[in-house]
Amino acid sequence: MLRAKGLVFVGIDVIGDYLTEINVTCPTCIRELDASEGLDIAGDYLDHLTSRLP
């Protein structure tokens, strides 16, 4: 449903069996994952988006 609405990069919070929050402006844990795993998730995502521009 999120993709159908044009939201392709979101964070979701789940507690147990319940969806508690959908973060569409600032998906959670990107900075933590980048720091702990040596990643650049936001940069990679922006590169992907710009590669798809006409």
JSON list of C-alpha atoms in Angstrom, two decimals:
[
{"chain": "A", "resi": 1, "resn": "MET", "atom": "CA", "xyz": [0.00, 0.00, 0.00]},
{"chain": "A", "resi": 2, "resn": "LEU", "atom": "CA", "xyz": [2.85, 2.43, 0.79]},
{"chain": "A", "resi": 3, "resn": "ARG", "atom": "CA", "xyz": [4.49, 1.86, -2.60]},
{"chain": "A", "resi": 4, "resn": "ALA", "atom": "CA", "xyz": [1.13, 2.43, -4.34]},
{"chain": "A", "resi": 5, "resn": "LYS", "atom": "CA", "xyz": [1.00, 5.83, -2.63]},
{"chain": "A", "resi": 6, "resn": "GLY", "atom": "CA", "xyz": [4.47, 6.70, -3.89]},
{"chain": "A", "resi": 7, "resn": "LEU", "atom": "CA", "xyz": [6.23, 6.06, -0.57]},
{"chain": "A", "resi": 8, "resn": "VAL", "atom": "CA", "xyz": [9.20, 3.85, -1.35]},
{"chain": "A", "resi": 9, "resn": "PHE", "atom": "CA", "xyz": [11.58, 4.71, 1.50]},
{"chain": "A", "resi": 10, "resn": "VAL", "atom": "CA", "xyz": [9.86, 4.59, 4.88]},
{"chain": "A", "resi": 11, "resn": "GLY", "atom": "CA", "xyz": [10.52, 3.25, 8.33]},
{"chain": "A", "resi": 12, "resn": "ILE", "atom": "CA", "xyz": [7.97, 1.15, 10.15]},
{"chain": "A", "resi": 13, "resn": "ASP", "atom": "CA", "xyz": [7.80, 0.48, 13.86]},
{"chain": "A", "resi": 14, "resn": "VAL", "atom": "CA", "xyz": [6.34, -2.83, 14.97]},
{"chain": "A", "resi": 15, "resn": "ILE", "atom": "CA", "xyz": [5.75, -3.91, 18.55]},
{"chain": "A", "resi": 16, "resn": "GLY", "atom": "CA", "xyz": [4.69, -7.52, 18.80]},
{"chain": "A", "resi": 17, "resn": "ASP", "atom": "CA", "xyz": [1.97, -8.05, 16.21]},
{"chain": "A", "resi": 18, "resn": "TYR", "atom": "CA", "xyz": [1.11, -4.33, 15.94]},
{"chain": "A", "resi": 19, "resn": "LEU", "atom": "CA", "xyz": [2.25, -1.68, 13.49]},
{"chain": "A", "resi": 20, "resn": "THR", "atom": "CA", "xyz": [2.67, 1.35, 15.72]},
{"chain": "A", "resi": 21, "resn": "GLU", "atom": "CA", "xyz": [4.16, 3.99, 13.42]},
{"chain": "A", "resi": 22, "resn": "ILE", "atom": "CA", "xyz": [5.10, 4.70, 9.81]},
{"chain": "A", "resi": 23, "resn": "ASN", "atom": "CA", "xyz": [7.94, 7.23, 9.44]},
{"chain": "A", "resi": 24, "resn": "VAL", "atom": "CA", "xyz": [7.80, 8.86, 6.02]},
{"chain": "A", "resi": 25, "resn": "THR", "atom": "CA", "xyz": [10.11, 11.81, 6.65]},
{"chain": "A", "resi": 26, "resn": "CYS", "atom": "CA", "xyz": [12.90, 10.20, 8.66]},
{"chain": "A", "resi": 27, "resn": "PRO", "atom": "CA", "xyz": [13.19, 6.41, 8.64]},
{"chain": "A", "resi": 28, "resn": "THR", "atom": "CA", "xyz": [14.77, 5.18, 11.85]},
{"chain": "A", "resi": 29, "resn": "CYS", "atom": "CA", "xyz": [18.18, 3.61, 12.38]},
{"chain": "A", "resi": 30, "resn": "ILE", "atom": "CA", "xyz": [19.89, 4.80, 9.19]},
{"chain": "A", "resi": 31, "resn": "ARG", "atom": "CA", "xyz": [22.60, 6.63, 11.13]},
{"chain": "A", "resi": 32, "resn": "GLU", "atom": "CA", "xyz": [23.03, 3.75, 13.55]},
{"chain": "A", "resi": 33, "resn": "LEU", "atom": "CA", "xyz": [23.34, 1.19, 10.72]},
{"chain": "A", "resi": 34, "resn": "ASP", "atom": "CA", "xyz": [25.72, 3.45, 8.80]},
{"chain": "A", "resi": 35, "resn": "ALA", "atom": "CA", "xyz": [27.97, 3.83, 11.86]},
{"chain": "A", "resi": 36, "resn": "SER", "atom": "CA", "xyz": [27.97, 0.20, 12.93]},
{"chain": "A", "resi": 37, "resn": "GLU", "atom": "CA", "xyz": [28.21, -1.38, 9.49]},
{"chain": "A", "resi": 38, "resn": "GLY", "atom": "CA", "xyz": [30.23, 1.21, 7.54]},
{"chain": "A", "resi": 39, "resn": "LEU", "atom": "CA", "xyz": [27.33, 1.98, 5.23]},
{"chain": "A", "resi": 40, "resn": "ASP", "atom": "CA", "xyz": [25.97, 5.09, 3.53]},
{"chain": "A", "resi": 41, "resn": "ILE", "atom": "CA", "xyz": [22.31, 4.15, 3.14]},
{"chain": "A", "resi": 42, "resn": "ALA", "atom": "CA", "xyz": [21.02, 7.66, 2.43]},
{"chain": "A", "resi": 43, "resn": "GLY", "atom": "CA", "xyz": [23.79, 8.32, -0.08]},
{"chain": "A", "resi": 44, "resn": "ASP", "atom": "CA", "xyz": [23.20, 4.99, -1.82]},
{"chain": "A", "resi": 45, "resn": "TYR", "atom": "CA", "xyz": [19.48, 5.69, -1.99]},
{"chain": "A", "resi": 46, "resn": "LEU", "atom": "CA", "xyz": [20.00, 9.16, -3.45]},
{"chain": "A", "resi": 47, "resn": "ASP", "atom": "CA", "xyz": [22.41, 7.70, -6.03]},
{"chain": "A", "resi": 48, "resn": "HIS", "atom": "CA", "xyz": [19.76, 5.16, -6.95]},
{"chain": "A", "resi": 49, "resn": "LEU", "atom": "CA", "xyz": [17.10, 7.86, -7.33]},
{"chain": "A", "resi": 50, "resn": "THR", "atom": "CA", "xyz": [19.27, 10.10, -9.47]},
{"chain": "A", "resi": 51, "resn": "SER", "atom": "CA", "xyz": [20.27, 7.17, -11.69]},
{"chain": "A", "resi": 52, "resn": "ARG", "atom": "CA", "xyz": [16.59, 6.71, -12.55]},
{"chain": "A", "resi": 53, "resn": "LEU", "atom": "CA", "xyz": [16.02, 10.32, -13.62]},
{"chain": "A", "resi": 54, "resn": "PRO", "atom": "CA", "xyz": [15.49, 10.88, -17.33]}
]
